């Protein structure tokens, strides 16, 4: 009995520590986000604030000798849920009717990015002198945790895969918002005051509707996880928002509802925090290691810009929309930037959702090639 009670106490203390750290990260992210908003970088100020806060918090803990910390994946899932619900509620059903005509582009884009990623992975494996599978996993534009776990399952270079994936994700999250804000300049006059006013100005009715929607979304996400839907927290939340919006269109009740700004702000912060935590776990990376990991990332970004140019030639979409569509990573973040800067959110959302599904569904094909890759690697030259 004593051991059971002690285990329960230890678990409670660990849980308290995890969420205590998260609270500190959120407070730091709010302060950093307000500073970035004041400079005019409001398109992704809270996501970037979350990244900085996560890195600072985890690095500080490691300095004091706490090495048992792990990135809070539940926090990122909560962020995906909140941002996904906001996106679903913001999509215009009238605009969705034009998307089927562009389906070939939406399907061709992830295939192009995957093939180019495979080519970059092959080049990178030769330059870095690593096995081909590690190179492919490092340069496939997918989820960081998924690619790293596959590398671990097959006893590949997990550290290198994680580093390249993390560098890719962070580079996209930093570079694309800067391009977006340069393309669509925003007024910085009273920007901080406007954000605070939006957060505070929420009615009890909207708050009750938001809590009801969140409860429904949690149930749908739970079912989505049971059905093995990739990124269920994000995709299922978008679906709930779309269905709720469709219900309002046919309902006799006239309600103009959007998720309160406080929920959006917290969602963006939580998206960034986990990425910062990953960087905080790797404070001793050498400069040369980071530079080498940038090589495949730069190639992937260049490929994405070339794809954006091609798509702009084939469609009537503006340049910024094409960049957000082809950005190699950060689907929730790219869609959110499109929503914030009033770009073609429907187009960006459809492109990223189809890309997420295509990449995740094609992973079994990549893993099916593992025996052939291993056999090739063992053959004498």
PDB file of C-alpha atoms in Angstrom, residues 24-301:
ATOM      1  CA  UNK A  24       5.730  29.251 -17.533  1.00  0.00           C
ATOM      2  CA  UNK A  25       6.169  28.711 -21.274  1.00  0.00           C
ATOM      3  CA  UNK A  26       2.754  30.221 -22.043  1.00  0.00           C
ATOM      4  CA  UNK A  27       3.505  33.318 -19.937  1.00  0.00           C
ATOM      5  CA  UNK A  28       6.887  33.751 -21.652  1.00  0.00           C
ATOM      6  CA  UNK A  29       5.289  33.224 -25.069  1.00  0.00           C
ATOM      7  CA  UNK A  30       2.655  35.891 -24.384  1.00  0.00           C
ATOM      8  CA  UNK A  31       5.340  38.436 -23.482  1.00  0.00           C
ATOM      9  CA  UNK A  32       7.486  37.569 -26.515  1.00  0.00           C
ATOM     10  CA  UNK A  33       4.409  37.470 -28.761  1.00  0.00           C
ATOM     11  CA  UNK A  34       3.365  40.954 -27.661  1.00  0.00           C
ATOM     12  CA  UNK A  35       6.854  42.194 -28.506  1.00  0.00           C
ATOM     13  CA  UNK A  36       6.719  40.617 -31.972  1.00  0.00           C
ATOM     14  CA  UNK A  37       3.223  42.015 -32.524  1.00  0.00           C
ATOM     15  CA  UNK A  38       4.524  45.492 -31.732  1.00  0.00           C
ATOM     16  CA  UNK A  39       7.106  45.079 -34.522  1.00  0.00           C
ATOM     17  CA  UNK A  40       4.385  44.182 -37.045  1.00  0.00           C
ATOM     18  CA  UNK A  41       5.035  40.420 -37.200  1.00  0.00           C
ATOM     19  CA  UNK A  42       1.489  39.563 -36.144  1.00  0.00           C
ATOM     20  CA  UNK A  43       0.962  36.854 -38.777  1.00  0.00           C
ATOM     21  CA  UNK A  44       2.859  34.329 -36.663  1.00  0.00           C
ATOM     22  CA  UNK A  45       3.871  36.303 -33.565  1.00  0.00           C
ATOM     23  CA  UNK A  46       2.357  33.843 -31.109  1.00  0.00           C
ATOM     24  CA  UNK A  47       3.752  30.748 -32.822  1.00  0.00           C
ATOM     25  CA  UNK A  48       7.240  32.278 -32.868  1.00  0.00           C
ATOM     26  CA  UNK A  49       6.767  33.387 -29.263  1.00  0.00           C
ATOM     27  CA  UNK A  50       5.895  29.804 -28.355  1.00  0.00           C
ATOM     28  CA  UNK A  51       9.033  28.481 -30.078  1.00  0.00           C
ATOM     29  CA  UNK A  52      11.239  30.955 -28.207  1.00  0.00           C
ATOM     30  CA  UNK A  53       9.513  30.268 -24.872  1.00  0.00           C
ATOM     31  CA  UNK A  54       9.816  26.487 -25.229  1.00  0.00           C
ATOM     32  CA  UNK A  55      13.510  26.724 -26.091  1.00  0.00           C
ATOM     33  CA  UNK A  56      14.231  29.101 -23.192  1.00  0.00           C
ATOM     34  CA  UNK A  57      12.324  27.017 -20.627  1.00  0.00           C
ATOM     35  CA  UNK A  58      13.853  23.658 -21.579  1.00  0.00           C
ATOM     36  CA  UNK A  59      17.367  25.082 -21.947  1.00  0.00           C
ATOM     37  CA  UNK A  60      17.078  26.663 -18.489  1.00  0.00           C
ATOM     38  CA  UNK A  61      15.977  23.387 -16.931  1.00  0.00           C
ATOM     39  CA  UNK A  62      18.881  21.538 -18.556  1.00  0.00           C
ATOM     40  CA  UNK A  63      21.332  24.120 -17.212  1.00  0.00           C
ATOM     41  CA  UNK A  64      20.096  23.270 -13.702  1.00  0.00           C
ATOM     42  CA  UNK A  65      20.672  19.562 -14.344  1.00  0.00           C
ATOM     43  CA  UNK A  66      17.113  18.411 -15.116  1.00  0.00           C
ATOM     44  CA  UNK A  67      17.521  15.951 -18.004  1.00  0.00           C
ATOM     45  CA  UNK A  68      14.265  13.994 -17.702  1.00  0.00           C
ATOM     46  CA  UNK A  69      12.094  16.514 -19.561  1.00  0.00           C
ATOM     47  CA  UNK A  70      10.402  15.527 -22.820  1.00  0.00           C
ATOM     48  CA  UNK A  71       8.437  17.698 -25.297  1.00  0.00           C
ATOM     49  CA  UNK A  72       4.771  17.984 -24.314  1.00  0.00           C
ATOM     50  CA  UNK A  73       3.056  16.346 -27.293  1.00  0.00           C
ATOM     51  CA  UNK A  74      -0.371  16.812 -25.711  1.00  0.00           C
ATOM     52  CA  UNK A  75       0.232  20.570 -25.784  1.00  0.00           C
ATOM     53  CA  UNK A  76       0.834  20.485 -29.547  1.00  0.00           C
ATOM     54  CA  UNK A  77      -2.280  18.347 -30.068  1.00  0.00           C
ATOM     55  CA  UNK A  78      -4.290  20.883 -28.066  1.00  0.00           C
ATOM     56  CA  UNK A  79      -2.848  23.660 -30.224  1.00  0.00           C
ATOM     57  CA  UNK A  80      -3.731  21.773 -33.400  1.00  0.00           C
ATOM     58  CA  UNK A  81      -7.271  21.277 -32.097  1.00  0.00           C
ATOM     59  CA  UNK A  82      -7.803  24.970 -31.296  1.00  0.00           C
ATOM     60  CA  UNK A  83      -6.265  26.253 -34.538  1.00  0.00           C
ATOM     61  CA  UNK A  84      -8.033  23.570 -36.598  1.00  0.00           C
ATOM     62  CA  UNK A  85     -11.405  24.501 -35.123  1.00  0.00           C
ATOM     63  CA  UNK A  86     -10.767  28.180 -35.863  1.00  0.00           C
ATOM     64  CA  UNK A  87      -9.844  27.356 -39.461  1.00  0.00           C
ATOM     65  CA  UNK A  88     -12.911  25.147 -39.941  1.00  0.00           C
ATOM     66  CA  UNK A  89     -15.209  27.899 -38.684  1.00  0.00           C
ATOM     67  CA  UNK A  90     -13.541  30.464 -40.973  1.00  0.00           C
ATOM     68  CA  UNK A  91     -13.740  28.566 -44.274  1.00  0.00           C
ATOM     69  CA  UNK A  92     -16.366  29.843 -46.698  1.00  0.00           C
ATOM     70  CA  UNK A  93     -18.573  27.055 -48.084  1.00  0.00           C
ATOM     71  CA  UNK A  94     -19.230  29.012 -51.287  1.00  0.00           C
ATOM     72  CA  UNK A  95     -15.502  29.090 -52.057  1.00  0.00           C
ATOM     73  CA  UNK A  96     -15.120  25.336 -51.514  1.00  0.00           C
ATOM     74  CA  UNK A  97     -17.113  24.654 -54.699  1.00  0.00           C
ATOM     75  CA  UNK A  98     -14.185  25.719 -56.906  1.00  0.00           C
ATOM     76  CA  UNK A  99     -11.700  23.348 -55.259  1.00  0.00           C
ATOM     77  CA  UNK A 100     -12.561  20.151 -57.234  1.00  0.00           C
ATOM     78  CA  UNK A 101     -11.434  21.864 -60.445  1.00  0.00           C
ATOM     79  CA  UNK A 102      -7.940  22.204 -58.923  1.00  0.00           C
ATOM     80  CA  UNK A 103      -7.797  18.672 -57.511  1.00  0.00           C
ATOM     81  CA  UNK A 104      -5.028  17.542 -59.875  1.00  0.00           C
ATOM     82  CA  UNK A 105      -2.826  20.387 -58.664  1.00  0.00           C
ATOM     83  CA  UNK A 106      -3.591  19.575 -55.026  1.00  0.00           C
ATOM     84  CA  UNK A 107      -2.699  15.916 -55.621  1.00  0.00           C
ATOM     85  CA  UNK A 108       0.305  16.600 -57.840  1.00  0.00           C
ATOM     86  CA  UNK A 109       1.919  18.980 -55.329  1.00  0.00           C
ATOM     87  CA  UNK A 110       2.562  16.436 -52.531  1.00  0.00           C
ATOM     88  CA  UNK A 111       3.771  13.891 -55.084  1.00  0.00           C
ATOM     89  CA  UNK A 112       6.186  16.480 -56.497  1.00  0.00           C
ATOM     90  CA  UNK A 113       7.412  17.430 -53.002  1.00  0.00           C
ATOM     91  CA  UNK A 114       7.864  13.776 -52.037  1.00  0.00           C
ATOM     92  CA  UNK A 115       9.803  12.927 -55.204  1.00  0.00           C
ATOM     93  CA  UNK A 116      12.004  15.995 -54.844  1.00  0.00           C
ATOM     94  CA  UNK A 117      12.468  15.151 -51.148  1.00  0.00           C
ATOM     95  CA  UNK A 118      13.568  11.645 -52.138  1.00  0.00           C
ATOM     96  CA  UNK A 119      16.101  13.071 -54.606  1.00  0.00           C
ATOM     97  CA  UNK A 120      17.406  15.486 -51.957  1.00  0.00           C
ATOM     98  CA  UNK A 121      17.547  12.615 -49.449  1.00  0.00           C
ATOM     99  CA  UNK A 122      19.644  10.547 -51.862  1.00  0.00           C
ATOM    100  CA  UNK A 123      22.085  13.442 -52.396  1.00  0.00           C
ATOM    101  CA  UNK A 124      22.212  14.163 -48.657  1.00  0.00           C
ATOM    102  CA  UNK A 125      22.895  10.511 -47.780  1.00  0.00           C
ATOM    103  CA  UNK A 126      25.876  10.530 -50.142  1.00  0.00           C
ATOM    104  CA  UNK A 127      27.289  13.815 -48.819  1.00  0.00           C
ATOM    105  CA  UNK A 128      26.738  12.953 -45.139  1.00  0.00           C
ATOM    106  CA  UNK A 129      27.798   9.304 -45.701  1.00  0.00           C
ATOM    107  CA  UNK A 130      24.701   7.864 -44.032  1.00  0.00           C
ATOM    108  CA  UNK A 131      22.364   5.082 -45.138  1.00  0.00           C
ATOM    109  CA  UNK A 132      19.736   5.914 -47.755  1.00  0.00           C
ATOM    110  CA  UNK A 133      16.733   5.296 -45.501  1.00  0.00           C
ATOM    111  CA  UNK A 134      17.978   7.819 -42.925  1.00  0.00           C
ATOM    112  CA  UNK A 135      18.442  10.341 -45.734  1.00  0.00           C
ATOM    113  CA  UNK A 136      14.915   9.721 -47.042  1.00  0.00           C
ATOM    114  CA  UNK A 137      13.334   9.992 -43.588  1.00  0.00           C
ATOM    115  CA  UNK A 138      15.256  13.206 -42.925  1.00  0.00           C
ATOM    116  CA  UNK A 139      14.003  14.909 -46.097  1.00  0.00           C
ATOM    117  CA  UNK A 140      10.409  13.631 -46.327  1.00  0.00           C
ATOM    118  CA  UNK A 141       8.156  16.628 -45.481  1.00  0.00           C
ATOM    119  CA  UNK A 142       6.212  14.847 -42.740  1.00  0.00           C
ATOM    120  CA  UNK A 143       5.711  14.865 -38.979  1.00  0.00           C
ATOM    121  CA  UNK A 144       8.936  15.190 -36.942  1.00  0.00           C
ATOM    122  CA  UNK A 145       7.960  12.591 -34.354  1.00  0.00           C
ATOM    123  CA  UNK A 146       6.732  10.070 -36.931  1.00  0.00           C
ATOM    124  CA  UNK A 147       9.908  10.220 -39.024  1.00  0.00           C
ATOM    125  CA  UNK A 148      12.156   9.978 -35.958  1.00  0.00           C
ATOM    126  CA  UNK A 149      10.195   7.033 -34.541  1.00  0.00           C
ATOM    127  CA  UNK A 150      10.429   5.159 -37.874  1.00  0.00           C
ATOM    128  CA  UNK A 151      14.190   5.756 -37.878  1.00  0.00           C
ATOM    129  CA  UNK A 152      14.392   4.376 -34.328  1.00  0.00           C
ATOM    130  CA  UNK A 153      12.287   1.313 -35.215  1.00  0.00           C
ATOM    131  CA  UNK A 154      14.674   0.436 -38.049  1.00  0.00           C
ATOM    132  CA  UNK A 155      17.825   1.270 -36.025  1.00  0.00           C
ATOM    133  CA  UNK A 156      18.743   4.170 -38.298  1.00  0.00           C
ATOM    134  CA  UNK A 157      20.317   7.552 -37.514  1.00  0.00           C
ATOM    135  CA  UNK A 158      17.477   8.890 -35.345  1.00  0.00           C
ATOM    136  CA  UNK A 159      19.393  11.942 -34.106  1.00  0.00           C
ATOM    137  CA  UNK A 160      20.202  13.140 -37.622  1.00  0.00           C
ATOM    138  CA  UNK A 161      16.649  12.518 -38.867  1.00  0.00           C
ATOM    139  CA  UNK A 162      15.237  14.518 -35.934  1.00  0.00           C
ATOM    140  CA  UNK A 163      17.723  17.356 -36.455  1.00  0.00           C
ATOM    141  CA  UNK A 164      17.026  17.788 -40.183  1.00  0.00           C
ATOM    142  CA  UNK A 165      13.258  17.547 -39.679  1.00  0.00           C
ATOM    143  CA  UNK A 166      13.390  20.051 -36.817  1.00  0.00           C
ATOM    144  CA  UNK A 167      15.588  22.418 -38.844  1.00  0.00           C
ATOM    145  CA  UNK A 168      13.184  22.167 -41.799  1.00  0.00           C
ATOM    146  CA  UNK A 169      10.153  22.867 -39.656  1.00  0.00           C
ATOM    147  CA  UNK A 170      11.732  25.762 -37.762  1.00  0.00           C
ATOM    148  CA  UNK A 171      13.119  27.351 -40.936  1.00  0.00           C
ATOM    149  CA  UNK A 172       9.698  27.276 -42.599  1.00  0.00           C
ATOM    150  CA  UNK A 173       7.977  28.677 -39.502  1.00  0.00           C
ATOM    151  CA  UNK A 174      10.458  31.576 -39.333  1.00  0.00           C
ATOM    152  CA  UNK A 175      10.994  32.359 -43.029  1.00  0.00           C
ATOM    153  CA  UNK A 176       7.443  32.150 -44.408  1.00  0.00           C
ATOM    154  CA  UNK A 177       5.900  34.621 -41.891  1.00  0.00           C
ATOM    155  CA  UNK A 178       8.629  37.149 -42.718  1.00  0.00           C
ATOM    156  CA  UNK A 179       7.897  36.775 -46.446  1.00  0.00           C
ATOM    157  CA  UNK A 180       4.157  36.977 -45.772  1.00  0.00           C
ATOM    158  CA  UNK A 181       4.409  40.137 -43.688  1.00  0.00           C
ATOM    159  CA  UNK A 182       6.714  41.730 -46.266  1.00  0.00           C
ATOM    160  CA  UNK A 183       4.228  40.886 -49.036  1.00  0.00           C
ATOM    161  CA  UNK A 184       1.246  42.153 -47.030  1.00  0.00           C
ATOM    162  CA  UNK A 185       2.502  45.007 -44.823  1.00  0.00           C
ATOM    163  CA  UNK A 186       0.376  45.591 -41.738  1.00  0.00           C
ATOM    164  CA  UNK A 187       0.036  48.720 -39.627  1.00  0.00           C
ATOM    165  CA  UNK A 188       1.838  48.466 -36.273  1.00  0.00           C
ATOM    166  CA  UNK A 189      -0.051  51.415 -34.766  1.00  0.00           C
ATOM    167  CA  UNK A 190      -1.761  50.255 -31.545  1.00  0.00           C
ATOM    168  CA  UNK A 191      -1.288  46.624 -32.625  1.00  0.00           C
ATOM    169  CA  UNK A 192      -0.743  45.411 -29.045  1.00  0.00           C
ATOM    170  CA  UNK A 193      -3.779  47.305 -27.753  1.00  0.00           C
ATOM    171  CA  UNK A 194      -5.910  45.815 -30.542  1.00  0.00           C
ATOM    172  CA  UNK A 195      -4.823  42.274 -29.606  1.00  0.00           C
ATOM    173  CA  UNK A 196      -5.594  42.826 -25.924  1.00  0.00           C
ATOM    174  CA  UNK A 197      -8.999  44.286 -26.789  1.00  0.00           C
ATOM    175  CA  UNK A 198      -9.867  41.256 -28.952  1.00  0.00           C
ATOM    176  CA  UNK A 199      -8.857  38.844 -26.192  1.00  0.00           C
ATOM    177  CA  UNK A 200     -10.841  40.641 -23.489  1.00  0.00           C
ATOM    178  CA  UNK A 201     -13.936  41.439 -25.584  1.00  0.00           C
ATOM    179  CA  UNK A 202     -15.754  38.090 -25.509  1.00  0.00           C
ATOM    180  CA  UNK A 203     -19.417  37.555 -24.665  1.00  0.00           C
ATOM    181  CA  UNK A 204     -20.678  34.834 -22.332  1.00  0.00           C
ATOM    182  CA  UNK A 205     -22.778  33.443 -25.185  1.00  0.00           C
ATOM    183  CA  UNK A 206     -19.732  33.017 -27.445  1.00  0.00           C
ATOM    184  CA  UNK A 207     -17.815  31.484 -24.546  1.00  0.00           C
ATOM    185  CA  UNK A 208     -20.554  28.896 -23.924  1.00  0.00           C
ATOM    186  CA  UNK A 209     -20.781  28.008 -27.634  1.00  0.00           C
ATOM    187  CA  UNK A 210     -16.984  27.703 -27.773  1.00  0.00           C
ATOM    188  CA  UNK A 211     -16.903  25.342 -24.779  1.00  0.00           C
ATOM    189  CA  UNK A 212     -19.671  23.210 -26.324  1.00  0.00           C
ATOM    190  CA  UNK A 213     -17.792  23.022 -29.630  1.00  0.00           C
ATOM    191  CA  UNK A 214     -14.561  22.109 -27.850  1.00  0.00           C
ATOM    192  CA  UNK A 215     -16.319  19.274 -26.015  1.00  0.00           C
ATOM    193  CA  UNK A 216     -17.739  17.943 -29.307  1.00  0.00           C
ATOM    194  CA  UNK A 217     -14.338  18.292 -30.981  1.00  0.00           C
ATOM    195  CA  UNK A 218     -12.622  16.328 -28.206  1.00  0.00           C
ATOM    196  CA  UNK A 219     -15.048  13.443 -28.751  1.00  0.00           C
ATOM    197  CA  UNK A 220     -14.542  13.537 -32.541  1.00  0.00           C
ATOM    198  CA  UNK A 221     -10.746  13.683 -32.142  1.00  0.00           C
ATOM    199  CA  UNK A 222     -10.883  10.691 -29.778  1.00  0.00           C
ATOM    200  CA  UNK A 223     -12.816   8.732 -32.415  1.00  0.00           C
ATOM    201  CA  UNK A 224     -10.387   9.946 -35.092  1.00  0.00           C
ATOM    202  CA  UNK A 225      -7.443   8.618 -33.085  1.00  0.00           C
ATOM    203  CA  UNK A 226      -9.205   5.264 -32.735  1.00  0.00           C
ATOM    204  CA  UNK A 227      -9.619   5.180 -36.530  1.00  0.00           C
ATOM    205  CA  UNK A 228      -5.897   6.015 -36.964  1.00  0.00           C
ATOM    206  CA  UNK A 229      -6.595   9.262 -38.851  1.00  0.00           C
ATOM    207  CA  UNK A 230      -3.270  11.122 -39.312  1.00  0.00           C
ATOM    208  CA  UNK A 231      -3.080  14.379 -37.336  1.00  0.00           C
ATOM    209  CA  UNK A 232      -6.569  13.663 -35.966  1.00  0.00           C
ATOM    210  CA  UNK A 233      -6.490  16.639 -33.585  1.00  0.00           C
ATOM    211  CA  UNK A 234      -6.031  19.029 -36.516  1.00  0.00           C
ATOM    212  CA  UNK A 235      -8.071  17.421 -39.303  1.00  0.00           C
ATOM    213  CA  UNK A 236     -11.026  16.386 -37.111  1.00  0.00           C
ATOM    214  CA  UNK A 237     -11.171  19.877 -35.601  1.00  0.00           C
ATOM    215  CA  UNK A 238     -11.382  21.396 -39.106  1.00  0.00           C
ATOM    216  CA  UNK A 239     -14.200  18.960 -39.923  1.00  0.00           C
ATOM    217  CA  UNK A 240     -16.147  19.925 -36.777  1.00  0.00           C
ATOM    218  CA  UNK A 241     -15.787  23.620 -37.612  1.00  0.00           C
ATOM    219  CA  UNK A 242     -16.976  23.060 -41.187  1.00  0.00           C
ATOM    220  CA  UNK A 243     -19.974  20.974 -40.072  1.00  0.00           C
ATOM    221  CA  UNK A 244     -20.966  23.513 -37.421  1.00  0.00           C
ATOM    222  CA  UNK A 245     -20.759  26.306 -39.987  1.00  0.00           C
ATOM    223  CA  UNK A 246     -22.861  24.226 -42.412  1.00  0.00           C
ATOM    224  CA  UNK A 247     -25.419  23.642 -39.641  1.00  0.00           C
ATOM    225  CA  UNK A 248     -25.713  27.396 -39.097  1.00  0.00           C
ATOM    226  CA  UNK A 249     -26.342  27.916 -42.838  1.00  0.00           C
ATOM    227  CA  UNK A 250     -29.404  25.639 -42.846  1.00  0.00           C
ATOM    228  CA  UNK A 251     -30.540  26.527 -39.331  1.00  0.00           C
ATOM    229  CA  UNK A 252     -33.288  29.141 -38.798  1.00  0.00           C
ATOM    230  CA  UNK A 253     -31.134  30.560 -36.006  1.00  0.00           C
ATOM    231  CA  UNK A 254     -28.980  33.451 -37.202  1.00  0.00           C
ATOM    232  CA  UNK A 255     -25.597  33.252 -35.454  1.00  0.00           C
ATOM    233  CA  UNK A 256     -22.328  34.787 -36.641  1.00  0.00           C
ATOM    234  CA  UNK A 257     -19.884  32.799 -34.534  1.00  0.00           C
ATOM    235  CA  UNK A 258     -16.101  32.717 -34.502  1.00  0.00           C
ATOM    236  CA  UNK A 259     -13.923  31.127 -31.856  1.00  0.00           C
ATOM    237  CA  UNK A 260     -12.918  33.788 -29.270  1.00  0.00           C
ATOM    238  CA  UNK A 261      -9.496  35.340 -29.849  1.00  0.00           C
ATOM    239  CA  UNK A 262      -8.174  33.961 -26.541  1.00  0.00           C
ATOM    240  CA  UNK A 263      -8.591  30.382 -27.807  1.00  0.00           C
ATOM    241  CA  UNK A 264      -6.812  31.256 -31.065  1.00  0.00           C
ATOM    242  CA  UNK A 265      -3.927  32.871 -29.192  1.00  0.00           C
ATOM    243  CA  UNK A 266      -3.456  29.883 -26.872  1.00  0.00           C
ATOM    244  CA  UNK A 267      -3.669  27.477 -29.811  1.00  0.00           C
ATOM    245  CA  UNK A 268      -0.912  29.274 -31.710  1.00  0.00           C
ATOM    246  CA  UNK A 269       1.327  29.412 -28.634  1.00  0.00           C
ATOM    247  CA  UNK A 270       0.910  25.683 -27.990  1.00  0.00           C
ATOM    248  CA  UNK A 271       1.826  24.937 -31.621  1.00  0.00           C
ATOM    249  CA  UNK A 272       5.118  26.751 -31.174  1.00  0.00           C
ATOM    250  CA  UNK A 273       6.006  25.574 -27.668  1.00  0.00           C
ATOM    251  CA  UNK A 274       6.694  21.947 -28.631  1.00  0.00           C
ATOM    252  CA  UNK A 275       9.086  22.960 -31.425  1.00  0.00           C
ATOM    253  CA  UNK A 276      10.976  25.190 -28.994  1.00  0.00           C
ATOM    254  CA  UNK A 277      11.130  22.321 -26.494  1.00  0.00           C
ATOM    255  CA  UNK A 278      12.815  20.107 -29.090  1.00  0.00           C
ATOM    256  CA  UNK A 279      15.479  22.775 -29.601  1.00  0.00           C
ATOM    257  CA  UNK A 280      15.855  23.137 -25.828  1.00  0.00           C
ATOM    258  CA  UNK A 281      16.668  19.432 -25.607  1.00  0.00           C
ATOM    259  CA  UNK A 282      19.572  19.901 -28.051  1.00  0.00           C
ATOM    260  CA  UNK A 283      21.544  22.852 -26.640  1.00  0.00           C
ATOM    261  CA  UNK A 284      24.972  21.320 -27.337  1.00  0.00           C
ATOM    262  CA  UNK A 285      24.660  21.021 -31.097  1.00  0.00           C
ATOM    263  CA  UNK A 286      27.792  22.237 -32.826  1.00  0.00           C
ATOM    264  CA  UNK A 287      27.614  25.022 -35.375  1.00  0.00           C
ATOM    265  CA  UNK A 288      28.965  22.682 -38.071  1.00  0.00           C
ATOM    266  CA  UNK A 289      26.234  20.115 -37.352  1.00  0.00           C
ATOM    267  CA  UNK A 290      23.480  22.704 -37.720  1.00  0.00           C
ATOM    268  CA  UNK A 291      25.020  24.091 -40.926  1.00  0.00           C
ATOM    269  CA  UNK A 292      25.154  20.606 -42.471  1.00  0.00           C
ATOM    270  CA  UNK A 293      21.513  20.010 -41.540  1.00  0.00           C
ATOM    271  CA  UNK A 294      20.623  23.256 -43.319  1.00  0.00           C
ATOM    272  CA  UNK A 295      21.802  21.944 -46.704  1.00  0.00           C
ATOM    273  CA  UNK A 296      18.818  19.620 -47.380  1.00  0.00           C
ATOM    274  CA  UNK A 297      16.482  22.178 -45.815  1.00  0.00           C
ATOM    275  CA  UNK A 298      17.652  24.933 -48.185  1.00  0.00           C
ATOM    276  CA  UNK A 299      17.195  22.558 -51.127  1.00  0.00           C
ATOM    277  CA  UNK A 300      13.650  21.722 -49.958  1.00  0.00           C
ATOM    278  CA  UNK A 301      12.772  25.412 -49.586  1.00  0.00           C
TER     279      UNK A 301
END
